[in-house]
């Protein structure tokens, strides 16, 4: 997101009329990063009080493409290893929970779950 903070977050967007959630994920990732993803799978959701929305989080696998930022949406993006990942958003956020869950999945520690 273009919001300046001391951590990286995740790609976000809205579902367009006629799209299902998986199509929206693929479109948003492509629009904001130039990357194509596959194997899109639901992980968690979080109510967002204003303006009465539901945030839905997914994991996906890289399929193809070169990282190319949509600069009006993203200030920066990158690939990180578990060891060199920058600070993570708070665990009270869906982004924080998703990143922690993915790190646990990668390291085989499995204790973290994105779902509440």
Short mmCIF file of N, CA and C in Angstrom, two decimals:
data_model
loop_
_atom_site.label_atom_id
_atom_site.label_comp_id
_atom_site.label_asym_id
_atom_site.label_seq_id
_atom_site.Cartn_x
_atom_site.Cartn_y
_atom_site.Cartn_z
N UNK A 1 0.83 -1.18 0.00
CA UNK A 1 0.00 0.00 0.00
C UNK A 1 0.88 1.24 0.00
N UNK A 2 0.35 2.37 -0.42
CA UNK A 2 1.12 3.61 -0.47
C UNK A 2 1.27 4.23 0.91
N UNK A 3 0.60 3.71 1.90
CA UNK A 3 0.72 4.25 3.25
C UNK A 3 2.14 3.99 3.74
N UNK A 4 2.82 5.04 4.20
CA UNK A 4 4.20 4.90 4.66
C UNK A 4 4.22 4.42 6.10
N UNK A 5 4.86 3.28 6.31
CA UNK A 5 5.02 2.72 7.64
C UNK A 5 6.39 2.08 7.69
N UNK A 6 6.74 1.50 8.82
CA UNK A 6 8.03 0.86 8.96
C UNK A 6 7.97 -0.63 8.67
N UNK A 7 7.03 -1.05 7.84
CA UNK A 7 6.92 -2.46 7.48
C UNK A 7 6.26 -2.60 6.12
N UNK A 8 6.43 -3.78 5.54
CA UNK A 8 5.74 -4.12 4.30
C UNK A 8 4.40 -4.74 4.66
N UNK A 9 3.43 -4.53 3.82
CA UNK A 9 2.12 -5.13 4.02
C UNK A 9 1.82 -6.04 2.83
N UNK A 10 0.56 -6.27 2.55
CA UNK A 10 0.15 -7.15 1.46
C UNK A 10 -0.69 -6.38 0.45
N UNK A 11 -0.82 -6.94 -0.72
CA UNK A 11 -1.65 -6.34 -1.77
C UNK A 11 -3.11 -6.41 -1.35
N UNK A 12 -3.83 -5.36 -1.65
CA UNK A 12 -5.25 -5.30 -1.28
C UNK A 12 -6.03 -4.69 -2.43
N UNK A 13 -7.32 -4.96 -2.45
CA UNK A 13 -8.16 -4.40 -3.48
C UNK A 13 -9.60 -4.79 -3.27
N UNK A 14 -10.42 -4.46 -4.22
CA UNK A 14 -11.85 -4.72 -4.13
C UNK A 14 -12.28 -5.69 -5.23
N UNK A 15 -13.33 -6.42 -4.95
CA UNK A 15 -13.93 -7.32 -5.93
C UNK A 15 -14.80 -6.48 -6.86
N UNK A 16 -14.61 -6.68 -8.15
CA UNK A 16 -15.42 -5.96 -9.13
C UNK A 16 -16.68 -6.75 -9.46
N UNK A 17 -17.74 -6.07 -9.91
CA UNK A 17 -18.97 -6.78 -10.28
C UNK A 17 -18.68 -7.89 -11.28
N UNK A 18 -19.24 -9.07 -11.02
CA UNK A 18 -19.07 -10.21 -11.91
C UNK A 18 -17.87 -11.08 -11.59
N UNK A 19 -16.99 -10.64 -10.68
CA UNK A 19 -15.81 -11.43 -10.31
C UNK A 19 -16.10 -12.31 -9.11
N UNK A 20 -15.43 -13.46 -9.05
CA UNK A 20 -15.41 -14.20 -7.79
C UNK A 20 -14.15 -13.77 -7.04
N UNK A 21 -13.98 -14.23 -5.82
CA UNK A 21 -12.86 -13.79 -4.99
C UNK A 21 -11.51 -14.16 -5.62
N UNK A 22 -11.41 -15.36 -6.16
CA UNK A 22 -10.14 -15.80 -6.75
C UNK A 22 -9.78 -14.95 -7.98
N UNK A 23 -10.76 -14.59 -8.77
CA UNK A 23 -10.50 -13.73 -9.93
C UNK A 23 -10.03 -12.35 -9.47
N UNK A 24 -10.63 -11.84 -8.39
CA UNK A 24 -10.22 -10.54 -7.86
C UNK A 24 -8.78 -10.58 -7.36
N UNK A 25 -8.40 -11.67 -6.68
CA UNK A 25 -7.02 -11.81 -6.21
C UNK A 25 -6.06 -11.77 -7.39
N UNK A 26 -6.31 -12.60 -8.40
CA UNK A 26 -5.43 -12.66 -9.56
C UNK A 26 -5.33 -11.30 -10.26
N UNK A 27 -6.46 -10.62 -10.42
CA UNK A 27 -6.47 -9.32 -11.09
C UNK A 27 -5.70 -8.28 -10.29
N UNK A 28 -5.96 -8.19 -8.97
CA UNK A 28 -5.28 -7.19 -8.14
C UNK A 28 -3.76 -7.41 -8.13
N UNK A 29 -3.34 -8.66 -7.99
CA UNK A 29 -1.90 -8.95 -8.00
C UNK A 29 -1.30 -8.53 -9.34
N UNK A 30 -1.95 -8.87 -10.44
CA UNK A 30 -1.46 -8.52 -11.78
C UNK A 30 -1.40 -7.01 -11.96
N UNK A 31 -2.47 -6.31 -11.57
CA UNK A 31 -2.52 -4.85 -11.73
C UNK A 31 -1.42 -4.16 -10.92
N UNK A 32 -1.24 -4.58 -9.68
CA UNK A 32 -0.35 -3.86 -8.77
C UNK A 32 1.11 -4.28 -8.88
N UNK A 33 1.37 -5.50 -9.38
CA UNK A 33 2.76 -5.99 -9.40
C UNK A 33 3.23 -6.48 -10.76
N UNK A 34 2.33 -6.72 -11.70
CA UNK A 34 2.71 -7.29 -12.98
C UNK A 34 2.88 -8.80 -12.94
N UNK A 35 2.66 -9.43 -11.79
CA UNK A 35 2.87 -10.86 -11.63
C UNK A 35 1.57 -11.63 -11.80
N UNK A 36 1.68 -12.83 -12.34
CA UNK A 36 0.53 -13.74 -12.44
C UNK A 36 0.67 -14.79 -11.36
N UNK A 37 -0.45 -15.11 -10.71
CA UNK A 37 -0.46 -16.11 -9.63
C UNK A 37 -1.43 -17.23 -9.96
N UNK A 38 -1.24 -18.35 -9.28
CA UNK A 38 -2.13 -19.51 -9.43
C UNK A 38 -2.28 -20.18 -8.08
N UNK A 39 -3.07 -21.24 -8.03
CA UNK A 39 -3.30 -21.97 -6.79
C UNK A 39 -3.72 -21.02 -5.66
N UNK A 40 -4.69 -20.18 -5.96
CA UNK A 40 -5.18 -19.18 -5.00
C UNK A 40 -6.04 -19.89 -3.97
N UNK A 41 -5.71 -19.70 -2.69
CA UNK A 41 -6.43 -20.42 -1.63
C UNK A 41 -6.74 -19.50 -0.45
N UNK A 42 -7.98 -19.59 -0.01
CA UNK A 42 -8.48 -18.80 1.11
C UNK A 42 -7.71 -19.14 2.39
N UNK A 43 -7.44 -18.10 3.19
CA UNK A 43 -6.76 -18.29 4.47
C UNK A 43 -7.55 -17.73 5.65
N UNK A 44 -8.05 -16.52 5.53
CA UNK A 44 -8.67 -15.88 6.69
C UNK A 44 -9.50 -14.68 6.25
N UNK A 45 -10.32 -14.20 7.17
CA UNK A 45 -11.06 -12.97 6.93
C UNK A 45 -11.03 -12.11 8.19
N UNK A 46 -11.32 -10.83 8.00
CA UNK A 46 -11.34 -9.90 9.12
C UNK A 46 -12.36 -8.81 8.83
N UNK A 47 -13.31 -8.58 9.73
CA UNK A 47 -14.25 -7.48 9.53
C UNK A 47 -13.49 -6.15 9.56
N UNK A 48 -13.90 -5.24 8.74
CA UNK A 48 -13.30 -3.91 8.69
C UNK A 48 -14.43 -2.93 8.95
N UNK A 49 -14.41 -2.28 10.12
CA UNK A 49 -15.58 -1.51 10.55
C UNK A 49 -15.95 -0.32 9.66
N UNK A 50 -14.98 0.30 9.04
CA UNK A 50 -15.32 1.43 8.18
C UNK A 50 -14.73 1.19 6.81
N UNK A 51 -15.48 1.18 5.79
CA UNK A 51 -16.91 1.43 5.70
C UNK A 51 -17.73 0.13 5.63
N UNK A 52 -17.73 -0.63 6.68
CA UNK A 52 -18.53 -1.86 6.79
C UNK A 52 -18.16 -2.86 5.69
N UNK A 53 -16.91 -3.30 5.72
CA UNK A 53 -16.42 -4.24 4.72
C UNK A 53 -15.84 -5.48 5.39
N UNK A 54 -15.58 -6.49 4.59
CA UNK A 54 -14.94 -7.70 5.05
C UNK A 54 -13.65 -7.87 4.27
N UNK A 55 -12.53 -7.93 4.98
CA UNK A 55 -11.24 -8.19 4.33
C UNK A 55 -11.06 -9.70 4.28
N UNK A 56 -10.66 -10.21 3.12
CA UNK A 56 -10.49 -11.65 2.92
C UNK A 56 -9.06 -11.88 2.45
N UNK A 57 -8.35 -12.78 3.14
CA UNK A 57 -6.94 -13.03 2.83
C UNK A 57 -6.72 -14.36 2.14
N UNK A 58 -5.83 -14.36 1.18
CA UNK A 58 -5.51 -15.56 0.39
C UNK A 58 -4.01 -15.75 0.30
N UNK A 59 -3.59 -17.00 0.12
CA UNK A 59 -2.24 -17.33 -0.31
C UNK A 59 -2.34 -17.68 -1.79
N UNK A 60 -1.25 -17.48 -2.52
CA UNK A 60 -1.20 -17.85 -3.94
C UNK A 60 0.24 -18.19 -4.29
N UNK A 61 0.41 -18.92 -5.36
CA UNK A 61 1.74 -19.27 -5.85
C UNK A 61 2.07 -18.43 -7.08
N UNK A 62 3.34 -18.05 -7.19
CA UNK A 62 3.84 -17.32 -8.36
C UNK A 62 3.72 -18.21 -9.59
N UNK A 63 3.20 -17.65 -10.68
CA UNK A 63 3.14 -18.38 -11.94
C UNK A 63 4.12 -17.80 -12.95
N UNK A 64 4.06 -16.46 -13.16
CA UNK A 64 4.94 -15.86 -14.16
C UNK A 64 4.93 -14.34 -14.01
N UNK A 65 5.83 -13.72 -14.75
CA UNK A 65 5.87 -12.27 -14.81
C UNK A 65 7.07 -11.67 -14.12
N UNK A 66 7.33 -10.42 -14.46
CA UNK A 66 8.40 -9.64 -13.85
C UNK A 66 7.77 -8.61 -12.92
N UNK A 67 8.38 -8.41 -11.77
CA UNK A 67 7.87 -7.45 -10.80
C UNK A 67 7.90 -6.05 -11.40
N UNK A 68 6.73 -5.44 -11.50
CA UNK A 68 6.55 -4.11 -12.07
C UNK A 68 5.47 -3.42 -11.24
N UNK A 69 5.85 -2.39 -10.51
CA UNK A 69 4.92 -1.75 -9.57
C UNK A 69 3.94 -0.81 -10.25
N UNK A 70 2.71 -0.84 -9.77
CA UNK A 70 1.73 0.18 -10.10
C UNK A 70 1.99 1.28 -9.07
N UNK A 71 2.72 2.31 -9.46
CA UNK A 71 3.27 3.26 -8.51
C UNK A 71 2.24 4.09 -7.77
N UNK A 72 1.03 4.23 -8.31
CA UNK A 72 0.01 4.95 -7.55
C UNK A 72 -0.61 4.07 -6.47
N UNK A 73 -0.26 2.78 -6.44
CA UNK A 73 -0.77 1.84 -5.43
C UNK A 73 0.32 1.37 -4.48
N UNK A 74 1.54 1.14 -4.99
CA UNK A 74 2.61 0.57 -4.18
C UNK A 74 3.83 1.47 -4.17
N UNK A 75 4.42 1.66 -2.99
CA UNK A 75 5.66 2.42 -2.87
C UNK A 75 6.86 1.53 -3.15
N UNK A 76 6.76 0.25 -2.84
CA UNK A 76 7.86 -0.69 -3.03
C UNK A 76 7.30 -2.11 -2.95
N UNK A 77 8.05 -3.04 -3.45
CA UNK A 77 7.69 -4.46 -3.35
C UNK A 77 8.98 -5.26 -3.49
N UNK A 78 8.96 -6.48 -3.00
CA UNK A 78 10.16 -7.29 -3.14
C UNK A 78 9.92 -8.72 -2.72
N UNK A 79 10.90 -9.56 -3.02
CA UNK A 79 10.91 -10.95 -2.59
C UNK A 79 11.80 -11.04 -1.37
N UNK A 80 11.34 -11.72 -0.33
CA UNK A 80 12.11 -11.83 0.91
C UNK A 80 12.20 -13.28 1.35
N UNK A 81 13.31 -13.62 1.96
CA UNK A 81 13.42 -14.93 2.61
C UNK A 81 12.86 -14.78 4.01
N UNK A 82 12.61 -15.89 4.66
CA UNK A 82 12.12 -15.85 6.04
C UNK A 82 13.14 -15.14 6.92
N UNK A 83 14.42 -15.39 6.65
CA UNK A 83 15.48 -14.81 7.49
C UNK A 83 15.64 -13.31 7.31
N UNK A 84 15.43 -12.79 6.11
CA UNK A 84 15.66 -11.35 5.90
C UNK A 84 14.38 -10.56 5.69
N UNK A 85 13.25 -11.11 6.10
CA UNK A 85 11.97 -10.40 5.94
C UNK A 85 11.96 -9.15 6.81
N UNK A 86 11.51 -8.02 6.27
CA UNK A 86 11.40 -6.80 7.08
C UNK A 86 10.33 -6.94 8.15
N UNK A 87 10.22 -5.96 9.05
CA UNK A 87 9.19 -6.04 10.10
C UNK A 87 7.80 -6.30 9.52
N UNK A 88 7.00 -7.03 10.28
CA UNK A 88 5.67 -7.47 9.87
C UNK A 88 4.62 -6.60 10.54
N UNK A 89 3.50 -6.32 9.86
CA UNK A 89 2.41 -5.57 10.51
C UNK A 89 1.95 -6.28 11.78
N UNK A 90 1.28 -5.58 12.67
CA UNK A 90 0.81 -6.19 13.93
C UNK A 90 -0.09 -7.40 13.68
N UNK A 91 -0.09 -8.33 14.62
CA UNK A 91 -0.90 -9.54 14.47
C UNK A 91 -2.39 -9.26 14.64
N UNK A 92 -2.75 -8.04 14.98
CA UNK A 92 -4.16 -7.65 15.02
C UNK A 92 -4.70 -7.38 13.62
N UNK A 93 -3.80 -7.34 12.62
CA UNK A 93 -4.21 -7.10 11.24
C UNK A 93 -4.21 -8.41 10.46
N UNK A 94 -5.03 -8.49 9.44
CA UNK A 94 -5.05 -9.69 8.62
C UNK A 94 -3.72 -9.85 7.89
N UNK A 95 -3.11 -8.74 7.46
CA UNK A 95 -1.81 -8.83 6.79
C UNK A 95 -0.76 -9.43 7.72
N UNK A 96 -0.72 -8.97 8.96
CA UNK A 96 0.23 -9.51 9.92
C UNK A 96 0.02 -10.99 10.17
N UNK A 97 -1.23 -11.39 10.30
CA UNK A 97 -1.53 -12.82 10.53
C UNK A 97 -1.15 -13.67 9.32
N UNK A 98 -1.44 -13.17 8.13
CA UNK A 98 -1.12 -13.93 6.92
C UNK A 98 0.40 -14.09 6.75
N UNK A 99 1.14 -13.02 6.95
CA UNK A 99 2.60 -13.10 6.81
C UNK A 99 3.18 -14.06 7.83
N UNK A 100 2.74 -13.97 9.08
CA UNK A 100 3.24 -14.89 10.11
C UNK A 100 2.88 -16.34 9.79
N UNK A 101 1.67 -16.56 9.28
CA UNK A 101 1.25 -17.92 8.93
C UNK A 101 2.09 -18.47 7.78
N UNK A 102 2.38 -17.64 6.78
CA UNK A 102 3.20 -18.10 5.66
C UNK A 102 4.62 -18.41 6.13
N UNK A 103 5.17 -17.56 6.99
CA UNK A 103 6.51 -17.83 7.52
C UNK A 103 6.53 -19.15 8.29
N UNK A 104 5.49 -19.42 9.06
CA UNK A 104 5.41 -20.68 9.81
C UNK A 104 5.28 -21.86 8.86
N UNK A 105 4.51 -21.70 7.79
CA UNK A 105 4.35 -22.77 6.81
C UNK A 105 5.67 -23.08 6.12
N UNK A 106 6.40 -22.04 5.76
CA UNK A 106 7.69 -22.21 5.07
C UNK A 106 8.71 -22.90 5.97
N UNK A 107 8.75 -22.51 7.22
CA UNK A 107 9.76 -23.08 8.13
C UNK A 107 9.32 -24.40 8.74
N UNK A 108 8.07 -24.80 8.47
CA UNK A 108 7.58 -26.06 9.01
C UNK A 108 7.22 -25.99 10.48
N UNK A 109 7.11 -24.78 11.02
CA UNK A 109 6.79 -24.63 12.43
C UNK A 109 5.30 -24.73 12.68
N UNK A 110 4.50 -24.44 11.69
CA UNK A 110 3.07 -24.70 11.70
C UNK A 110 2.27 -24.18 12.87
N UNK A 111 2.86 -23.53 13.84
CA UNK A 111 2.11 -23.06 15.00
C UNK A 111 1.23 -21.87 14.70
N UNK A 112 1.64 -21.06 13.74
CA UNK A 112 0.88 -19.86 13.39
C UNK A 112 -0.25 -20.24 12.44
N UNK A 113 -1.40 -19.68 12.69
CA UNK A 113 -2.53 -19.87 11.78
C UNK A 113 -3.08 -18.49 11.45
N UNK A 114 -3.42 -18.29 10.19
CA UNK A 114 -3.98 -17.01 9.79
C UNK A 114 -5.40 -16.86 10.29
N UNK A 115 -6.09 -17.98 10.44
CA UNK A 115 -7.49 -17.92 10.87
C UNK A 115 -7.57 -17.73 12.38
N UNK A 116 -8.61 -17.04 12.80
CA UNK A 116 -8.88 -16.88 14.24
C UNK A 116 -9.80 -17.96 14.71
#
